[in-house]
Coordinates of C-alpha atoms and ligand atoms in Angstrom, one line a residue:
X22 CA -29.5 -7.2 -8.7
X23 CA -26.2 -8.9 -9.7
X24 CA -26.6 -12.6 -11.2
X25 CA -25.5 -15.3 -8.1
X26 CA -21.5 -15.7 -8.7
X27 CA -20.5 -19.3 -9.9
X28 CA -17.7 -19.9 -7.5
X29 CA -15.9 -23.0 -9.5
X30 CA -15.7 -20.4 -12.6
X31 CA -14.2 -17.1 -10.9
X32 CA -11.8 -18.7 -9.0
X33 CA -10.7 -21.9 -11.2
X34 CA -7.3 -23.5 -10.2
X35 CA -8.0 -22.3 -6.3
X36 CA -6.8 -25.1 -3.8
X37 CA -8.3 -23.8 -0.5
X38 CA -11.1 -25.5 0.8
X39 CA -11.7 -22.4 2.9
X40 CA -11.5 -20.2 0.2
X41 CA -14.4 -21.6 -1.4
X42 CA -16.5 -21.9 1.0
X43 CA -16.6 -18.2 2.0
X44 CA -16.4 -17.2 -1.5
X45 CA -20.1 -19.3 -1.8
X46 CA -21.4 -18.1 1.7
X47 CA -23.6 -15.4 -0.1
X48 CA -22.8 -11.8 -0.3
X49 CA -19.7 -10.4 2.0
X50 CA -21.3 -7.6 4.7
X51 CA -20.3 -4.8 6.8
X52 CA -18.5 -4.9 10.2
X53 CA -20.1 -2.1 12.1
X54 CA -20.3 -2.1 15.6
X55 CA -18.4 -6.3 15.9
X56 CA -21.7 -7.5 13.6
X57 CA -22.2 -8.3 9.9
X58 CA -25.1 -6.6 8.4
X59 CA -25.8 -5.6 5.4
X60 CA -25.0 -2.0 3.5
X61 CA -28.9 0.0 4.5
X62 CA -29.3 0.7 0.6
X63 CA -29.5 -3.5 0.0
X64 CA -26.7 -2.3 -2.7
X65 CA -24.5 -5.0 -3.1
X66 CA -20.9 -4.6 -5.9
X67 CA -18.7 -6.8 -7.8
X68 CA -15.6 -8.1 -6.9
X69 CA -13.6 -9.5 -9.8
X70 CA -10.6 -12.3 -10.4
X71 CA -8.9 -9.8 -13.2
X72 CA -7.0 -13.5 -14.4
X73 CA -10.0 -14.5 -15.5
X74 CA -12.5 -11.5 -15.9
X75 CA -15.5 -13.2 -13.7
X76 CA -17.7 -12.7 -10.4
X77 CA -15.7 -14.1 -6.9
X78 CA -18.6 -12.4 -4.9
X79 CA -21.2 -9.8 -4.7
X80 CA -20.0 -7.5 -1.9
X81 CA -22.3 -4.9 0.1
X82 CA -22.3 -1.6 -1.1
X83 CA -21.9 0.8 2.0
X84 CA -22.3 4.9 1.6
X85 CA -22.9 7.7 3.8
X86 CA -25.5 6.1 5.9
X87 CA -23.2 3.0 6.9
X88 CA -20.8 5.7 7.8
X89 CA -22.2 6.7 10.8
X90 CA -23.5 4.1 12.2
X91 CA -19.3 2.5 11.9
X92 CA -18.2 5.6 13.4
X93 CA -21.2 5.7 16.5
X94 CA -20.2 2.4 17.3
X95 CA -16.5 3.4 16.5
X96 CA -17.3 6.0 19.1
X97 CA -18.2 4.4 21.8
X98 CA -15.8 1.5 22.0
X99 CA -13.1 4.2 22.3
X100 CA -15.2 6.7 24.5
X101 CA -16.6 3.8 26.2
X102 CA -15.1 0.6 25.4
X103 CA -12.5 -1.6 27.0
X104 CA -9.9 -1.9 24.0
X105 CA -8.2 2.0 24.9
X106 CA -8.0 1.9 29.0
X107 CA -7.0 -2.0 28.1
X108 CA -3.5 -2.8 29.6
X109 CA -0.3 -1.7 27.5
X110 CA 0.4 -6.0 28.1
X111 CA -2.6 -7.3 27.6
X112 CA -3.3 -5.4 24.2
X113 CA -0.3 -6.5 22.8
X114 CA -0.5 -9.4 23.2
X115 CA -4.2 -9.8 21.3
X116 CA -1.9 -8.8 18.4
X117 CA 0.6 -11.3 18.9
X118 CA -2.3 -13.3 18.6
X119 CA -3.7 -11.7 15.5
X120 CA -0.4 -12.0 14.1
X121 CA -0.4 -15.6 14.2
X122 CA -4.3 -15.7 13.6
X123 CA -3.2 -14.6 10.2
X124 CA 0.6 -16.7 9.7
X125 CA -2.7 -19.8 10.5
X126 CA -4.8 -19.4 7.8
X127 CA -1.4 -17.8 5.2
X128 CA -2.4 -20.1 2.2
X129 CA -6.0 -19.6 2.0
X130 CA -5.5 -15.5 2.6
X131 CA -3.3 -15.3 0.0
X132 CA -5.1 -17.9 -2.4
X133 CA -7.8 -15.2 -1.9
X134 CA -5.1 -11.9 -2.0
X135 CA -4.3 -13.8 -5.7
X136 CA -7.5 -15.1 -6.7
X137 CA -9.2 -10.9 -5.9
X138 CA -5.7 -8.8 -7.6
X139 CA -4.0 -11.4 -9.7
X140 CA -1.3 -11.6 -8.6
X141 CA 1.1 -14.5 -8.5
X142 CA -0.1 -17.3 -5.0
X143 CA 4.1 -17.8 -4.9
X144 CA 4.4 -13.7 -3.8
X145 CA 0.9 -13.6 -1.7
X146 CA 2.4 -16.0 0.1
X147 CA 6.1 -15.0 0.3
X148 CA 5.7 -11.9 0.7
X149 CA 2.5 -10.1 1.2
X150 CA 0.6 -12.5 4.2
X151 CA 4.1 -12.9 6.4
X152 CA 5.1 -9.0 5.7
X153 CA 1.2 -8.3 7.4
X154 CA 1.4 -10.9 10.2
X155 CA 5.2 -9.3 11.2
X156 CA 3.0 -5.9 11.1
X157 CA 0.3 -7.1 14.0
X158 CA 3.9 -8.2 15.6
X159 CA 6.4 -5.4 15.2
X160 CA 3.3 -2.9 16.7
X161 CA 2.9 -5.4 19.7
X162 CA 5.4 -5.2 20.6
X163 CA 5.3 -1.5 20.5
X164 CA 1.9 -1.1 23.0
X165 CA 3.7 -1.4 25.4
X166 CA 6.6 1.2 25.0
X167 CA 4.3 4.5 24.0
X168 CA 6.2 6.8 26.3
X169 CA 5.8 9.7 27.8
X170 CA 8.1 12.6 29.4
X171 CA 8.5 14.4 32.3
X172 CA 10.1 17.7 31.5
X173 CA 12.6 20.1 33.9
X174 CA 9.8 22.8 34.2
X175 CA 9.6 25.3 37.1
X176 CA 10.5 23.5 40.5
X177 CA 6.6 24.0 41.8
X178 CA 5.2 22.3 39.4
X179 CA 5.3 18.2 38.1
X180 CA 5.5 18.2 34.5
X181 CA 4.9 15.6 32.3
X182 CA 3.8 14.5 28.8
X183 CA 1.2 11.8 28.2
X184 CA 0.7 9.9 24.7
X185 CA -3.1 8.9 24.0
X186 CA -5.0 7.4 21.1
X187 CA -5.8 10.3 19.1
X188 CA -9.9 8.3 19.3
X189 CA -11.8 7.1 15.8
X190 CA -9.6 6.9 12.6
X191 CA -10.7 6.4 8.7
X192 CA -8.7 4.8 7.1
X193 CA -8.4 3.8 3.1
X194 CA -6.2 2.1 1.5
X195 CA -5.3 0.7 -2.0
X196 CA -5.6 -2.4 -4.0
X197 CA -2.2 -3.6 -4.6
X198 CA -0.8 -4.8 -2.0
X199 CA -4.7 -4.7 -0.5
X200 CA -4.0 -7.9 3.4
X201 CA -0.3 -5.2 4.1
X202 CA -1.9 -2.2 3.6
X203 CA -4.7 -3.3 5.6
X204 CA -1.9 -4.1 8.0
X205 CA 0.4 -1.2 8.2
X206 CA -3.4 0.7 9.0
X207 CA -4.7 -1.1 11.2
X208 CA -1.8 -2.5 13.4
X209 CA 0.1 0.4 14.9
X210 CA -4.6 2.2 15.0
X211 CA -5.2 -0.9 17.2
X212 CA -1.3 -1.0 19.3
X213 CA -1.8 3.0 20.1
X214 CA -5.4 2.0 21.8
X215 CA -7.6 3.6 19.0
X216 CA -10.8 2.2 17.8
X217 CA -10.9 2.3 13.6
X218 CA -13.3 2.1 10.2
X219 CA -11.3 0.5 6.9
X220 CA -13.0 0.9 3.4
X221 CA -10.5 -1.5 1.1
X222 CA -11.1 -1.1 -2.2
X223 CA -14.1 -1.5 -4.0
X224 CA -11.0 -3.5 -6.7
X225 CA -9.9 -6.3 -3.5
X226 CA -11.8 -6.1 -0.7
X227 CA -12.3 -9.9 0.1
X228 CA -9.0 -10.2 2.5
X229 CA -10.1 -7.4 4.5
X230 CA -13.7 -9.3 5.0
X231 CA -11.4 -11.9 6.1
X232 CA -9.5 -10.5 8.2
X233 CA -12.4 -8.8 10.0
X234 CA -13.8 -12.4 10.5
X235 CA -10.8 -13.5 11.8
X236 CA -10.7 -10.2 14.0
X237 CA -14.1 -11.2 15.1
X238 CA -13.6 -14.8 16.7
X239 CA -10.1 -13.7 17.7
X240 CA -13.0 -11.4 20.7
X241 CA -11.9 -8.0 19.8
X242 CA -14.8 -5.9 21.2
X243 CA -17.1 -4.5 19.1
X244 CA -17.0 -1.2 18.2
X245 CA -13.0 -1.3 18.2
X246 CA -12.5 -2.3 14.0
X247 CA -14.7 -1.7 11.6
X248 CA -14.9 -2.7 8.1
X249 CA -16.5 -0.4 5.4
X250 CA -16.4 -1.9 1.6
X251 CA -17.8 0.4 -0.9
X252 CA -16.8 2.6 -3.2
X253 CA -14.4 6.6 -3.1
X254 CA -17.0 8.2 -4.0
X255 CA -19.5 7.3 -1.2
X256 CA -17.9 5.4 1.5
X257 CA -14.8 6.3 0.8
X258 CA -15.2 10.7 1.3
X259 CA -18.1 9.8 3.8
X260 CA -14.7 9.0 6.1
X261 CA -13.0 12.1 4.9
X262 CA -15.8 14.6 5.5
X263 CA -16.7 12.8 8.8
X264 CA -17.4 14.9 11.5
X265 CA -16.7 12.9 14.3
X266 CA -13.9 10.7 12.8
X267 CA -10.2 12.7 14.4
X268 CA -7.9 11.3 11.9
X269 CA -7.7 9.6 8.2
X270 CA -5.2 7.3 6.6
X271 CA -5.1 7.1 3.4
X272 CA -3.1 5.3 1.0
X273 CA -3.6 5.8 -3.4
X274 CA -4.2 8.1 -5.8
X275 CA -2.2 12.0 -5.5
X276 CA -5.4 12.7 -6.9
X277 CA -7.6 11.4 -3.6
X278 CA -5.5 12.4 -1.5
X279 CA -6.2 15.9 -2.7
X280 CA -9.6 15.4 -2.2
X281 CA -8.8 14.0 0.8
X282 CA -6.7 16.9 2.1
X283 CA -10.0 19.0 1.6
X284 CA -12.4 17.2 2.4
X285 CA -10.8 16.9 6.4
X286 CA -11.1 20.6 6.6
X287 CA -14.3 20.9 8.4
X288 CA -13.4 20.1 11.3
X289 CA -9.3 19.8 10.3
X290 CA -9.2 15.8 11.7
X291 CA -5.6 14.8 10.9
X292 CA -4.5 13.8 7.9
X293 CA -1.2 11.6 6.5
X294 CA -1.1 10.9 2.9
X295 CA 0.5 8.6 1.4
X296 CA 0.7 9.1 -2.4
X297 CA 2.1 7.4 -5.5
X298 CA 5.9 8.1 -7.5
X299 CA 7.7 8.1 -10.1
X300 CA 11.1 7.5 -8.3
X301 CA 14.6 7.1 -9.8
X302 CA 16.3 4.0 -10.0
X303 CA 20.6 5.3 -10.9
X304 CA 22.6 2.8 -12.3
X305 CA 26.5 4.1 -12.1
X306 CA 28.9 2.4 -14.6
X307 CA 30.5 0.2 -11.2
X308 CA 27.6 -1.1 -10.4
X309 CA 27.8 -5.0 -9.5
X310 CA 25.7 -5.3 -13.0
X311 CA 24.5 -9.3 -11.9
X312 CA 22.3 -7.8 -8.3
X313 CA 21.9 -4.7 -10.8
X314 CA 20.4 -6.1 -13.7
X315 CA 18.0 -8.8 -12.4
X316 CA 16.8 -6.1 -9.1
X317 CA 16.4 -3.2 -11.9
X318 CA 14.0 -5.1 -13.2
X319 CA 12.1 -6.5 -10.4
X320 CA 11.9 -2.7 -8.9
X321 CA 10.0 -2.4 -11.8
X322 CA 7.7 -5.1 -13.1
X323 CA 7.0 -6.7 -9.4
X324 CA 3.2 -6.7 -8.3
X325 CA 2.4 -6.1 -12.6
X326 CA 4.2 -2.4 -11.6
X327 CA 1.6 -1.4 -9.2
X328 CA 3.8 -0.7 -7.0
X329 CA 3.4 2.7 -5.5
X330 CA 7.7 2.7 -4.8
X331 CA 8.7 0.9 -7.4
X332 CA 11.3 2.0 -10.1
X333 CA 9.8 3.3 -13.1
X334 CA 12.8 5.9 -14.1
X335 CA 15.2 4.1 -14.9
X336 CA 19.0 6.2 -14.8
X337 CA 21.7 4.7 -17.0
X338 CA 25.4 5.9 -17.6
X339 CA 25.7 6.9 -20.8
X340 CA 28.5 4.4 -21.7
X341 CA 26.6 1.6 -20.4
X342 CA 23.3 2.6 -21.4
X343 CA 22.5 0.5 -24.5
X344 CA 24.2 -2.7 -23.0
X345 CA 22.7 -2.6 -19.4
X346 CA 18.8 -1.8 -21.9
X347 CA 20.3 -5.0 -23.7
X348 CA 20.9 -7.3 -20.3
X349 CA 17.6 -5.9 -19.2
X350 CA 16.2 -7.2 -21.7
X351 CA 17.1 -10.2 -22.2
X352 CA 16.1 -10.7 -17.8
X353 CA 12.4 -9.5 -18.9
X354 CA 12.6 -12.1 -21.1
X355 CA 11.9 -14.6 -18.0
X356 CA 9.2 -12.8 -16.8
X357 CA 7.3 -15.4 -17.0
X358 CA 3.6 -14.0 -17.4
X359 CA 0.3 -16.5 -16.7
X360 CA -1.9 -17.5 -14.5
X361 CA -1.4 -16.6 -10.6
X362 CA -1.7 -19.8 -9.4
X363 CA 0.3 -21.3 -11.3
X364 CA 3.6 -21.8 -8.9
X365 CA 5.8 -20.0 -12.5
X366 CA 4.2 -17.5 -12.8
X367 CA 6.3 -14.0 -11.8
X368 CA 3.7 -11.8 -13.2
X369 CA -0.4 -12.1 -13.2
X370 CA -2.8 -9.3 -14.9
X371 CA -3.3 -5.5 -13.5
X372 CA -6.1 -5.1 -11.2
X373 CA -8.8 -4.2 -13.1
X374 CA -10.7 -3.2 -16.5
X375 CA -9.7 0.7 -15.0
X376 CA -6.1 -0.5 -14.5
X377 CA -5.8 -2.2 -18.1
X378 CA -7.1 0.4 -20.2
X379 CA -4.5 3.0 -18.2
X380 CA -2.1 1.2 -19.1
X381 CA -2.1 0.7 -22.7
X382 CA -2.7 3.9 -23.3
X383 CA 0.8 5.0 -22.1
X384 CA 1.9 2.1 -24.0
X385 CA 0.2 4.3 -27.3
X386 CA 1.6 7.9 -25.5
X387 CA 5.7 6.7 -24.8
X388 CA 5.1 5.7 -28.7
X389 CA 3.9 8.8 -30.0
X390 CA 6.3 10.6 -27.9
X391 CA 8.7 8.8 -29.9
X392 CA 10.3 6.6 -27.8
X393 CA 11.0 3.1 -29.0
X394 CA 10.2 -0.2 -27.4
X395 CA 12.6 -3.4 -26.9
X396 CA 10.2 -5.7 -25.3
X397 CA 6.8 -6.4 -24.6
X398 CA 4.5 -3.1 -25.4
X399 CA 1.4 -4.1 -26.2
X400 CA -1.2 -6.5 -24.3
X401 CA -1.5 -10.3 -24.2
X402 CA -4.4 -11.5 -26.2
X403 CA -7.2 -14.2 -25.0
X404 CA -9.3 -12.7 -21.5
X405 CA -7.6 -11.4 -17.5
X406 CA -5.9 -8.0 -18.1
X407 CA -2.3 -8.5 -18.9
X408 CA 0.3 -6.0 -20.9
X409 CA 3.2 -7.3 -21.2
X410 CA 6.3 -6.0 -19.5
X411 CA 7.1 -3.0 -21.4
X412 CA 10.8 -1.5 -21.7
X413 CA 11.0 2.0 -23.1
X414 CA 14.2 3.2 -25.2
X415 CA 15.4 6.6 -25.9
X416 CA 13.1 8.3 -23.1
X417 CA 13.6 11.1 -21.9
X418 CA 12.5 12.3 -18.4
X419 CA 10.5 15.4 -19.9
X420 CA 8.2 12.9 -21.5
X421 CA 4.6 11.7 -20.1
X422 CA 5.7 8.0 -19.4
X423 CA 9.1 10.1 -17.0
X424 CA 6.8 12.2 -15.3
X425 CA 3.6 10.6 -14.7
X426 CA 2.4 7.3 -12.5
X427 CA 0.7 4.5 -14.9
X428 CA 1.2 1.8 -11.8
X429 CA 2.0 -0.8 -14.4
X430 CA 4.7 -3.0 -16.1
X431 CA 6.7 -0.4 -18.1
X432 CA 9.7 0.7 -17.4
X433 CA 11.3 4.0 -18.5
X434 CA 14.9 4.2 -19.6
X435 CA 17.4 7.1 -19.7
X436 CA 20.3 8.1 -19.9
X437 CA 22.8 10.4 -17.7
X438 CA 26.0 12.3 -17.7
X439 CA 27.5 12.1 -14.6
X440 CA 25.9 12.1 -10.7
X441 CA 24.8 15.2 -11.1
X442 CA 22.8 14.8 -13.9
X443 CA 21.4 11.7 -12.6
X444 CA 21.1 14.0 -9.5
X445 CA 19.6 16.3 -10.6
X446 CA 17.4 13.9 -13.2
X447 CA 16.3 11.9 -10.4
X448 CA 14.3 14.7 -8.1
X449 CA 13.0 16.4 -11.4
X450 CA 9.9 14.9 -10.5
X451 CA 6.3 16.2 -8.5
X452 CA 7.2 12.9 -7.0
X453 CA 9.3 11.8 -4.1
X454 CA 8.6 8.2 -2.6
X455 CA 12.0 6.1 -3.2
X456 CA 15.1 6.0 -4.9
X457 CA 17.6 3.6 -5.9
X458 CA 21.9 3.9 -6.3
X459 CA 23.9 1.5 -7.6
X460 CA 27.7 1.7 -7.0
X461 CA 30.7 0.1 -5.4
X462 CA 31.9 3.3 -4.4
X463 CA 30.9 3.4 -0.8
X464 CA 31.0 7.6 -1.0
X465 CA 29.1 8.0 -4.0
X466 CA 26.2 5.6 -2.6
X467 CA 26.0 8.1 0.3
X468 CA 26.7 11.4 -1.2
X469 CA 24.1 10.6 -3.7
X470 CA 21.9 9.2 -0.9
X471 CA 21.5 12.9 1.0
X472 CA 20.9 14.5 -2.1
X473 CA 17.8 12.5 -3.3
X474 CA 14.7 13.3 -2.5
X475 CA 13.1 11.4 -1.7
X476 CA 11.6 9.4 1.7
X477 CA 13.5 5.9 1.3
X478 CA 16.5 5.1 -0.8
X479 CA 17.6 2.2 -1.2
X480 CA 21.5 1.2 -2.6
X481 CA 22.9 -1.5 -3.8
X482 CA 19.4 -3.4 -3.7
X483 CA 15.6 -2.1 -4.7
X484 CA 11.5 -2.6 -3.0
X485 CA 13.7 -4.1 0.9
X486 CA 10.7 -2.3 3.5
X487 CA 10.5 -4.0 6.7
X488 CA 7.7 -2.3 9.2
X489 CA 10.8 -1.4 11.4
X490 CA 11.9 1.2 9.3
X491 CA 9.7 4.8 8.3
X492 CA 7.9 4.8 5.2
X493 CA 6.1 7.9 3.5
X494 CA 7.2 11.0 1.0
X495 CA 8.6 13.6 -0.3
X496 CA 6.9 16.5 -2.3
X497 CA 3.8 15.3 -3.9
X498 CA 4.6 11.8 -2.7
X499 CA 2.1 12.8 0.2
X500 CA 3.1 13.4 4.1
X501 CA 3.5 12.0 7.5
X502 CA 5.5 8.1 8.0
X503 CA 3.6 4.9 8.0
X504 CA 6.1 2.0 10.0
X505 CA 8.6 2.3 12.3
X506 CA 8.4 4.1 15.3
X507 CA 6.7 7.0 13.7
X508 CA 3.6 5.3 12.8
X509 CA 2.9 5.9 16.5
X510 CA 3.5 9.2 16.7
X511 CA 0.9 9.7 13.6
X512 CA -2.1 7.1 15.9
X513 CA -0.8 9.3 19.6
X514 CA -1.4 12.7 20.9
X515 CA 0.8 14.4 23.1
X516 CA -1.2 15.6 26.8
X517 CA 0.7 18.4 28.6
X518 CA -0.5 17.7 31.8
X519 CA 1.2 20.9 35.4
X520 CA 0.9 19.2 38.0
X521 CA 1.4 22.3 41.3
X522 CA 3.4 21.3 44.0
Ligands
NAP623 P1 -7.8 5.5 -5.6 O1 -8.4 6.5 -6.6 O2 -6.3 7.2 -5.1 O3 -7.9 4.7 -4.0 C1 -7.5 4.5 -3.6 C2 -8.0 4.7 -2.5 O4 -9.3 5.8 -2.0 C3 -9.7 2.9 -3.1 O5 -10.3 3.1 -1.7 C4 -11.0 4.3 -3.7 O6 -11.7 4.0 -3.2 C5 -10.9 5.5 -2.2 N1 -11.3 6.9 -3.2 C6 -11.8 6.7 -4.6 N2 -11.9 8.3 -4.0 C7 -11.7 8.5 -2.8 C8 -12.8 10.2 -2.1 N3 -13.3 10.7 -3.6 N4 -13.0 10.5 -0.8 C9 -12.7 8.5 -0.6 N5 -12.0 7.7 -1.0 C10 -11.8 8.0 -1.9 O7 -6.5 4.5 -6.8 P2 -6.9 4.2 -8.0 O8 -8.4 5.0 -8.5 O9 -7.2 2.7 -7.5 O10 -6.1 3.5 -9.0 C11 -5.5 4.9 -9.6 C12 -3.8 5.2 -9.4 O11 -3.8 5.7 -8.0 C13 -3.3 4.7 -10.1 O12 -2.9 4.4 -11.4 C14 -2.1 5.0 -9.2 O13 -0.8 5.3 -10.2 C15 -2.4 5.4 -8.2 N6 -2.2 3.8 -7.0 C16 -0.9 4.4 -5.5 C17 -1.1 3.6 -4.8 C18 0.2 4.0 -4.3 O14 0.0 2.7 -3.0 N7 0.3 4.6 -3.8 C19 -2.3 2.7 -4.6 C20 -3.1 2.6 -5.8 C21 -3.5 3.6 -7.2 P3 -12.3 2.5 -4.8 O15 -11.8 1.6 -4.2 O16 -13.7 2.8 -4.7 O17 -12.0 3.4 -6.4
MG624 MG1 -11.3 -7.6 -6.8

């Protein structure tokens, strides 16, 4: 049995009394059918503050037996409960209330996210939490806009389509934007009238648990939202395999994406996968450098590089390569790394020891492959999983540091000859999540945007995401699009009705 965590030590510097209360209120439980329960096995696991490596809380380790219970509750809520049958305006009002509750608890949720994940509090407060609220608000609007069609079939028939919820959804999310990823999954699922079982990442379960508490307080009917904390093998795999789950939505590594796809075979559940990336950020000589340089920096180092759409391959036209790298290196000196709760901090630690070891491993791999470091290239001394922002030069696109997703603050800068070469190298990857192009030539911007094989292309900006626009990958970055009206397709199915007149 693990020792009781010392919240004072693990959450040192935390200011929100609600956060301290939440952390001190004992081991966190699973939410099944509207009740908070311990896992059937009685097992718990630790969630750690990556800034100081101390245990923040013990969390129930859900397993197959718990997933079975959650599926029963979600099935009952779907087949017999009022949520799927609720009028669209009532459902919308509920989603608006969720958004308002997130806003009302924004300081608390941001601090909890920062403690559990290690991201700077300022960024969690400015980005993650408001974006989660906005996602619920956006999908609240969709509740009343999920239309079927009337079809010009034979005159003896009245033929129309209905868009109906898919049913019980399993939703497995990663640790890089924990609350926001929960919102991307849960908001459209609920808007479309589904019931859901969410499995947050083992590294960052806390904001999902707090969201579950808020949903209970708001009176969401029992079994509509269920929460199973636990590990991938166990909780996650049981969701992917479960014969009575109708749809699984996953965000995470390509490796686990394949496992999910395989596990879903049994009942041919619907699958959507949002996987990793190795996104190219292409800088032409006519780009506005005052914007391109800092944006390329944030594009790769934001969230300590733990972003699926991070611009990790920075392609720079050969004539300006040395100068660009020099400026990028200079800017990166200002990427203050430190205590996530300190307002001056721009970059926190990596999420876990595992991620820390993985990223450090790539720093060695890059050097062995012959690339050189202009800044960083090592971990910081002391406690916490801090790796310094690192820029590699003399990289070529075939090196492992240019091909494999590192998911840390590591930039590979690669020269290119001309437009064709930039597009060829940019597309020469197994991934296709995002890409960016920097140029003042409007024709070139559009041409390159079209030529890049990526689910999102940014022109003269980096990292813009809006619930209004689809997000997802080409190639091995997955399939299915989240956000926008596309998520309504993921969480509904279409029924054709023929009526003989
Ligand atoms: P991961 O294993 O793919 O984790 C994502 C989610 O899947 C977590 O909730 C995880 O549970 C769960 N999971 C793991 N194995 C599973 C299985 N067999 N069946 C069902 N669910 C399973 O990612 P990670 O290991 O945390 O990170 C590894 C790498 O993935 C990173 O270095 C990065 O390259 C990539 N990644 C990508 C994204 C993205 O947004 N595309 C996000 C995070 C990581 P556990 O928490 O217990 O593992
Ligand atoms: Mg944690």
